[in-house]
Coordinates of C-alpha atoms in Angstrom, one line a residue:
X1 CA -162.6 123.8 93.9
X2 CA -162.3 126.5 90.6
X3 CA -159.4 128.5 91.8
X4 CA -156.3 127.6 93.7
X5 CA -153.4 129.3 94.9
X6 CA -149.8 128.3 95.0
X7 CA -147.1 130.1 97.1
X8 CA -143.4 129.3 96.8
X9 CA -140.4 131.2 97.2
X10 CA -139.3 130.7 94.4
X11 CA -140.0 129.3 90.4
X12 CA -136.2 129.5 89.5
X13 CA -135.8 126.2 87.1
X14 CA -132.3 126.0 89.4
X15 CA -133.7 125.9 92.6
X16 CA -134.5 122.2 91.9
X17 CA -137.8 119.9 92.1
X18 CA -141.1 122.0 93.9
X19 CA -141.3 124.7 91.5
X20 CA -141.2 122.0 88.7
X21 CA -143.5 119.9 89.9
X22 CA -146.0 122.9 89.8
X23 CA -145.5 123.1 86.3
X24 CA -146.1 120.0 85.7
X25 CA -149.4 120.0 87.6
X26 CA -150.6 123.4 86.6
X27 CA -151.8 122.1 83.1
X28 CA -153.2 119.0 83.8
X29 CA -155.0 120.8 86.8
X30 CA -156.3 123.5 84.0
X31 CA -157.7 120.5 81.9
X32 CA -160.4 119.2 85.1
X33 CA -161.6 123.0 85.7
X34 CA -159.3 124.3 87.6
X35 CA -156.9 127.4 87.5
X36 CA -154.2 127.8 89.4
X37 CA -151.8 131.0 89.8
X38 CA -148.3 131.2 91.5
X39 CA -147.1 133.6 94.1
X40 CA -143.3 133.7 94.8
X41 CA -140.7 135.7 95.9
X42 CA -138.8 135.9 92.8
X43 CA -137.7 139.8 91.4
X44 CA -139.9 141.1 89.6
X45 CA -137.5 141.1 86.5
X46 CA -135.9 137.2 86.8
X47 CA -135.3 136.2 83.5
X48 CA -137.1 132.8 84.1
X49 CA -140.0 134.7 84.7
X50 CA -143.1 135.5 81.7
X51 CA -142.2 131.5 79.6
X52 CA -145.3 130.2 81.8
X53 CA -148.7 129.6 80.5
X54 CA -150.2 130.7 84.1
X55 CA -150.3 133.8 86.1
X56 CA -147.2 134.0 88.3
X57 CA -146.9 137.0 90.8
X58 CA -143.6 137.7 91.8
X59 CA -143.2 140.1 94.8
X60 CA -139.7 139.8 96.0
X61 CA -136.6 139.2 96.1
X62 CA -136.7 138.3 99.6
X63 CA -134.1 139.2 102.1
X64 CA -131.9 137.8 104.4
X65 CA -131.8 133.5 104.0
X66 CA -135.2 133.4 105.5
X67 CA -136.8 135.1 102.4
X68 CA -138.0 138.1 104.2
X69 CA -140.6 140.1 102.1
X70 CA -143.3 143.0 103.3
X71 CA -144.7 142.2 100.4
X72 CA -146.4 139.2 100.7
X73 CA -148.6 140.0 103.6
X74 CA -150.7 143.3 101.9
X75 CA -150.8 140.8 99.0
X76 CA -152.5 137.6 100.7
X77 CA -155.0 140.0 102.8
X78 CA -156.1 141.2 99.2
X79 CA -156.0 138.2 97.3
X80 CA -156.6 135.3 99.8
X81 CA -160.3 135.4 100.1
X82 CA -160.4 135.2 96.0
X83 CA -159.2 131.2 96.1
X84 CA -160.8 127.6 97.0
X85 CA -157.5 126.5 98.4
X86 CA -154.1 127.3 98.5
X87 CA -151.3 125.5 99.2
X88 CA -148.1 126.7 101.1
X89 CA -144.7 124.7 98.9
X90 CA -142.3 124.4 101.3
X91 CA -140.5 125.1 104.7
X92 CA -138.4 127.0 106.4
X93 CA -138.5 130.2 105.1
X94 CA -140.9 133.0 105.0
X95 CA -143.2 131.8 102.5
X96 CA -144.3 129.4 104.8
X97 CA -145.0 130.7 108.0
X98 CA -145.6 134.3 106.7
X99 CA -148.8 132.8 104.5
X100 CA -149.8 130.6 107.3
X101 CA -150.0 133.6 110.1
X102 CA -151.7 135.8 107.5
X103 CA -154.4 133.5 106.6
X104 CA -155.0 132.4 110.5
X105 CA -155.5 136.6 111.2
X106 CA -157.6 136.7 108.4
X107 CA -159.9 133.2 109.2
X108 CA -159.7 134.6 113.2
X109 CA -161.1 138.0 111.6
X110 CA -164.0 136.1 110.1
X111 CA -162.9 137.0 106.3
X112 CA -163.6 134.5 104.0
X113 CA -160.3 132.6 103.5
X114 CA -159.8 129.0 101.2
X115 CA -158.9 125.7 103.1
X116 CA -154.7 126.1 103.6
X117 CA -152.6 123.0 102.9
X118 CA -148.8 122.7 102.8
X119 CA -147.0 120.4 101.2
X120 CA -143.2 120.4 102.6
X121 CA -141.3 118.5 99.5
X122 CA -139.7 116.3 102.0
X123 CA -138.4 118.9 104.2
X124 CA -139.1 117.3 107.0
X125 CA -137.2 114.2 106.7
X126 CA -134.8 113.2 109.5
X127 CA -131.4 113.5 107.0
X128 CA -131.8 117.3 107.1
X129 CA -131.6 117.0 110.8
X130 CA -129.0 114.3 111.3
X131 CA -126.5 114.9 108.1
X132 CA -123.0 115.9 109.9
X133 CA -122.4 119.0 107.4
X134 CA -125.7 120.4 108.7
X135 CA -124.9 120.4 111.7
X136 CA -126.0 124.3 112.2
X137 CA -128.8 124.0 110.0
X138 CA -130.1 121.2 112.4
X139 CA -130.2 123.6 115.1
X140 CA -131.4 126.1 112.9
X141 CA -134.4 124.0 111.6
X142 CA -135.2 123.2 115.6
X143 CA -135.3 126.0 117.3
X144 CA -137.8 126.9 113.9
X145 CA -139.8 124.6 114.3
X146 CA -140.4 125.2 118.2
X147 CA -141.3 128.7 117.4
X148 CA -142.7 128.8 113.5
X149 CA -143.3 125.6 111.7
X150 CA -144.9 123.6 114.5
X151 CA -147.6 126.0 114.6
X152 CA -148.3 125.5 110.3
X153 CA -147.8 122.7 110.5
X154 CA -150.1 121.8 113.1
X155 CA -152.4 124.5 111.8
X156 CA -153.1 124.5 108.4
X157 CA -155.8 122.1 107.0
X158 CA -153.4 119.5 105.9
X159 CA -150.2 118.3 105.1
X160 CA -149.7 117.0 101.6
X161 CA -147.2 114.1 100.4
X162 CA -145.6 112.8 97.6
X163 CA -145.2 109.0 98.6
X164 CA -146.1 107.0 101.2
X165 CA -142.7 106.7 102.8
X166 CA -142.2 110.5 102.6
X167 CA -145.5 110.6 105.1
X168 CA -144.2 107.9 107.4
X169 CA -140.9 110.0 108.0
X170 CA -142.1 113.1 109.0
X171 CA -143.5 111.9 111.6
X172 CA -140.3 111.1 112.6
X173 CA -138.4 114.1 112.6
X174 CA -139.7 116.8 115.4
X175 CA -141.6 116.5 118.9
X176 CA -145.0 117.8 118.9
X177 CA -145.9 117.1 115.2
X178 CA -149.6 116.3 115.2
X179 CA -151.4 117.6 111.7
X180 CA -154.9 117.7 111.3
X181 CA -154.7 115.7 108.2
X182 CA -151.4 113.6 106.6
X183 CA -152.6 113.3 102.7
X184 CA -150.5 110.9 100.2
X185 CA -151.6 112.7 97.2
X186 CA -148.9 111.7 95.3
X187 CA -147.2 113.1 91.9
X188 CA -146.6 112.9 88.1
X189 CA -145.3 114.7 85.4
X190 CA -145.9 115.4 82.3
X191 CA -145.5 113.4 79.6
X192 CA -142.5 114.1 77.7
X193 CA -142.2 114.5 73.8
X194 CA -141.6 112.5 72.1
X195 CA -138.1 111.1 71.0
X196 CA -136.7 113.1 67.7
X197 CA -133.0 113.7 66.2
X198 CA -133.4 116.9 67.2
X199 CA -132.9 116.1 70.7
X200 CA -130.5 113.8 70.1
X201 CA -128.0 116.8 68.4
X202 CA -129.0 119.4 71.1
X203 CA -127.5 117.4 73.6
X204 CA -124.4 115.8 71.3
X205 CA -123.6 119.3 70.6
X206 CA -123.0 119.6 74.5
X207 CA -121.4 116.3 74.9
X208 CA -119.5 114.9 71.6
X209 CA -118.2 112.0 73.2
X210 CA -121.5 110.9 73.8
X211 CA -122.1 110.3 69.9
X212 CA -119.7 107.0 69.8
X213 CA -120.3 105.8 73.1
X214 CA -122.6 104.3 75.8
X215 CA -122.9 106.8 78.7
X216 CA -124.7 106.4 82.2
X217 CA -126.7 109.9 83.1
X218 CA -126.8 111.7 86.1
X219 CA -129.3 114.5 85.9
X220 CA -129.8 116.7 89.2
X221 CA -128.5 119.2 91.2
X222 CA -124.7 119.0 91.8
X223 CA -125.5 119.1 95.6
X224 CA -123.4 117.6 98.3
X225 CA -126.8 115.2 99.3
X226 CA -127.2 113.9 96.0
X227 CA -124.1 111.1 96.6
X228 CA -122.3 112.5 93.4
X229 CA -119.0 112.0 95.2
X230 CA -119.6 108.5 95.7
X231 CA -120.5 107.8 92.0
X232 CA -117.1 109.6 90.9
X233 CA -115.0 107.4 93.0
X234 CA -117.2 104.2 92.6
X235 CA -117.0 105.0 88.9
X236 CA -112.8 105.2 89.2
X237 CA -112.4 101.9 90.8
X238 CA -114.2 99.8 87.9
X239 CA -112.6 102.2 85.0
X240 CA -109.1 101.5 86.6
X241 CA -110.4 97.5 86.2
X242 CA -112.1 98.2 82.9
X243 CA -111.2 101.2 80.6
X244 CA -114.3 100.5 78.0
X245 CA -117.2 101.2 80.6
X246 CA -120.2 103.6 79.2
X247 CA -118.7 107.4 80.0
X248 CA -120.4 108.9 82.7
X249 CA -122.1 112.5 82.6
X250 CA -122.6 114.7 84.9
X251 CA -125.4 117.1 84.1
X252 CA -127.3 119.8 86.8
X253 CA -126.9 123.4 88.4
X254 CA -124.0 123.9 90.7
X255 CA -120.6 123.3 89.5
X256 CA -119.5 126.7 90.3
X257 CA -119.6 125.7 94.0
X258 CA -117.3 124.6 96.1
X259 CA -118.4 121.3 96.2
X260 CA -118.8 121.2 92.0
X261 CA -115.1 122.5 92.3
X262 CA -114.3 119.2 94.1
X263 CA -116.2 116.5 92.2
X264 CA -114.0 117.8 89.3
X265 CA -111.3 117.6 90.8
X266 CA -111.8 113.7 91.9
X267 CA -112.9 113.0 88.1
X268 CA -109.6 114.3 86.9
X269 CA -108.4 111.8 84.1
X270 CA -111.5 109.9 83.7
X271 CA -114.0 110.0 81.1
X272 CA -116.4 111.9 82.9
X273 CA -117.8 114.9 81.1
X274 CA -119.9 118.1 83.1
X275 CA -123.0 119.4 81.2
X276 CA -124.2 122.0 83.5
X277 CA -127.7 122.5 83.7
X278 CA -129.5 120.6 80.7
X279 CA -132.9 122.3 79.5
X280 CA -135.2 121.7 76.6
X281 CA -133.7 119.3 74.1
X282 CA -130.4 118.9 75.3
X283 CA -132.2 117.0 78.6
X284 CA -134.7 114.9 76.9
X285 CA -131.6 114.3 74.8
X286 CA -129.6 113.1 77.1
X287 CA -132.7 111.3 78.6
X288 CA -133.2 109.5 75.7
X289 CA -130.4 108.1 75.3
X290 CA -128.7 107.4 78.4
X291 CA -127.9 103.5 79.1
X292 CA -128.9 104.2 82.7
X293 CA -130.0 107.0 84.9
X294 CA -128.4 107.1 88.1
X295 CA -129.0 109.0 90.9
X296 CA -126.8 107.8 94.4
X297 CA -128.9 110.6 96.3
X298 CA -128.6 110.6 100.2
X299 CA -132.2 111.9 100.3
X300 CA -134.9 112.5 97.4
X301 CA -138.4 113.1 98.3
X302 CA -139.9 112.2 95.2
X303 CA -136.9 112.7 92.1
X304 CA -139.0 114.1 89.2
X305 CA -135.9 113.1 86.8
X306 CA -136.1 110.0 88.2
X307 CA -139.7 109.5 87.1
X308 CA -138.6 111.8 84.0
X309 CA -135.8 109.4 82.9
X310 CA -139.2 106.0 83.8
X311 CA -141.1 108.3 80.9
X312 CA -138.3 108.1 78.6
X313 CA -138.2 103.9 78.9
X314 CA -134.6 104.6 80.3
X315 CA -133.7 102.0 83.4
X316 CA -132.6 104.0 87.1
X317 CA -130.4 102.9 89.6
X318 CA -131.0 104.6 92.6
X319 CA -130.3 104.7 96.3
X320 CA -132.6 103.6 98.7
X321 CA -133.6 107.4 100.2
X322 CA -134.9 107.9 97.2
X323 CA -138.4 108.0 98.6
X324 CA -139.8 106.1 95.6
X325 CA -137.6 103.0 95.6
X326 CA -140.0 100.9 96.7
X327 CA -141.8 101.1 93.8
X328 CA -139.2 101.0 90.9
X329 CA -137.8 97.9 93.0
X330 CA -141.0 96.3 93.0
X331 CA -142.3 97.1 89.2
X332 CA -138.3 95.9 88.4
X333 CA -138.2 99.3 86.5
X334 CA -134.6 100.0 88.0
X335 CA -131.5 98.8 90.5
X336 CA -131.5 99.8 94.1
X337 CA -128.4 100.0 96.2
X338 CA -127.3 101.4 99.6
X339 CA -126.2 104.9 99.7
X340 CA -122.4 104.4 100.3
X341 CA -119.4 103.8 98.6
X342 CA -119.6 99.9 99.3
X343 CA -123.2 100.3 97.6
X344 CA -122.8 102.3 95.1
X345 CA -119.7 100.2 93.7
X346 CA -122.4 97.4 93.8
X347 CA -125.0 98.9 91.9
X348 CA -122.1 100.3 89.3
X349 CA -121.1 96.5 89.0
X350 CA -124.9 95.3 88.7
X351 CA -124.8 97.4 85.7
X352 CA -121.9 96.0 84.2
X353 CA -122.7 92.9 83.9
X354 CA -126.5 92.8 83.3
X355 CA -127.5 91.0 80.6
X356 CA -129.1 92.9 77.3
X357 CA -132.1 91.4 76.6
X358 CA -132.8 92.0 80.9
X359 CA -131.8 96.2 80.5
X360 CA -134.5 95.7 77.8
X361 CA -136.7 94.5 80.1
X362 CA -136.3 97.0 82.9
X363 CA -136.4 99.7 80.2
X364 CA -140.0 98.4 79.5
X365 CA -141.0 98.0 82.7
X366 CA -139.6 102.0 83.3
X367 CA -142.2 103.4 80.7
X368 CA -144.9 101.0 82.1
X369 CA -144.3 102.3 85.6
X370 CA -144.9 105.8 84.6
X371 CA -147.6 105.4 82.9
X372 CA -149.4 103.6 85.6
X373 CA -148.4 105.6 88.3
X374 CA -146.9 108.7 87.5
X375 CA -148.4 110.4 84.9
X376 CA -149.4 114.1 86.1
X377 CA -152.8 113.5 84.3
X378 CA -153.7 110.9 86.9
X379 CA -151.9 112.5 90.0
X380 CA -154.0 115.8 89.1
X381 CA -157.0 114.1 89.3
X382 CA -156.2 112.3 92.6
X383 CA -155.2 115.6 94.0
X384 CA -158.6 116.9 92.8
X385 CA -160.1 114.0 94.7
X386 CA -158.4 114.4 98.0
X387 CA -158.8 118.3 98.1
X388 CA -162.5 118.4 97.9
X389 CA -162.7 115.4 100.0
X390 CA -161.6 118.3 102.8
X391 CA -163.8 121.0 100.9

């Protein structure tokens, strides 16, 4: 396969992990022969929009929440027969079951269309369905699925995973799932630079109190399912016990919500300090020289700054839906608690008293788990492998 196809709703940086792990693949895809181009349904004039190395076609901005566009169909009846494969990035909204129902006219027509895979970034684990504060979502996402996603799902080529345990629940989720093909291709990213000074002051010039003091890192989205609210308050019952614990910052897109509103107003008079979303330096940065990264997440299909934070030999502690515990746990590349108050106090306290010379250890062990499993030089390759396998 020469020539693939990517479609996405959208390659915001804010819009959280898919559209990054595309960039991370893109080049290393580009290195084995293969180009790879990006239609989303971004404006036309988003300001993220012309920093990529690869073509990136934006035909939006879709409307209504489902990401409506009469866009996209003209576009994939003109373009689709030019790729090898394409692969649908998501669920739920109109990327997905627009592309699928295009290219099934088209294949029905007997126009030459590539092999069609989707890959649903853990969209279809149970949380989604069972979290209380999705309760209309849940319903939502059903009566979808009865009447759209069943029939991609079901229809396309193959499903595509990040981890083995993302695989096993989806099957979990909805009646009637039966894909053709369930694929663990896995995932990487690229490896990040290396460690300068110049890092280090981008992201002290964002947080000064980081320049005299041990800080623990959490870098994501500042989203209700990421268990931020549980680190806070785990975090104020062992600084009411000890006042000289590593600061704690908070770093990710989101704050101006609701919810952001809240977690600042639980951190109020504790030595917690909000970044807002860190780019470039700033984050590898912050990366660098975080103590621990810690993410208390209530569902993560894959956590590329998880695997970020492995790359830059800093230690995790993470909750067990993080799809990839398993594997930290096992390589000893990280701390793995329960995703509740009760747990995350735990893993808070694990931290706390850990010996140096074992953080040290668990550090190495971080950068030797990336580089054996999750650099995106490797995982291309794989993905490579598996695709032409269903040539």
């Amino acid at each position: 396969m020469k020539k693939h196809l990517r479609v996405i709703a959208s390659m915001d940086p804010a819009s959280g992990g898919p559209c990054q792990g595309i960039r991370n693949s893109i080049p290393a895809l580009q290195e084995l022969g293969i180009t790879t181009e990006v239609v989303c349904l971004d404006a036309t004039d988003a300001s993220f929009l012309g920093k990529d190395e690869f073509k990136i076609t934006a035909l939006g901005p879709g409307k209504t929440p489902y990401g409506y566009t009469a866009a996209l169909k003209p576009w994939l009846e003109q373009h689709l027969g030019d790729y090898d494969c394409a692969i649908i990035h998501g669920l739920w909204l109109y990327t997905s079951f627009g592309t699928y129902h295009t290219w099934k006219q088209l294949k029905d027509a007997g126009k030459q269309v590539p092999k069609l895979f989707v890959m649903p970034h853990g969209m279809l684990d149970p949380y989604f369905q069972k979290a209380p504060e999705r309760r209309f979502k849940a319903m939502r996402n059903r009566l979808f699925w009865q009447l759209l996603e069943k029939q991609v799902i079901n229809g396309v080529d193959g499903v595509l995973f990040t981890c083995e345990q993302e695989l096993l629940l989806a099957r979990t989720t909805f009646p009637g799932y039966h894909p053709k093909a369930e694929l663990n291709v896995g995932y990487g990213i690229q490896e990040p630079p290396q460690k300068t000074r110049i890092q280090q002051q981008a992201f002290l010039e964002q947080c000064p109190q980081a320049a005299t003091q041990p800080y623990w890192l959490f870098l994501s989205r500042i989203h209700q399912k990421k268990g931020v609210d549980l680190l806070i308050q785990a975090y104020r019952s062992h600084y009411r016990q000890n006042p000289h614990i590593p600061i704690l910052v908070i770093a990710g897109p989101g704050l101006e919500t609701p919810y952001g509103a809240h977690l600042k107003n639980l951190a109020e008079g504790l030595p917690i300090y909000f970044m807002g979303m860190l780019q470039g330096d700033a984050k590898w940065g912050a990366l660098y020289g975080a103590d621990w990264f810690i993410l208390p997440s209530h569902q993560e299909n894959f956590g590329i700054a998880v695997v970020e934070a492995l790359a830059c030999s800093t230690p995790v502690a993470i909750s067990k839906p993080v799809n990839i515990w398993r594997e930290i746990s096992d390589a000893r590349a990280g701390l793995v608690f329960t995703d509740d108050l009760e747990g995350v106090t735990s893993g808070l306290e694990h931290l706390l008293v850990l010996e140096e010379r074992l953080k040290q250890e668990y550090a190495h062990s971080a950068r030797e788990l990336y580089q054996t499993r999750y650099r995106v030089a490797e995982a291309a390759a794989y993905l490579k492998q598996i695709l032409q396998q269903h040539e």
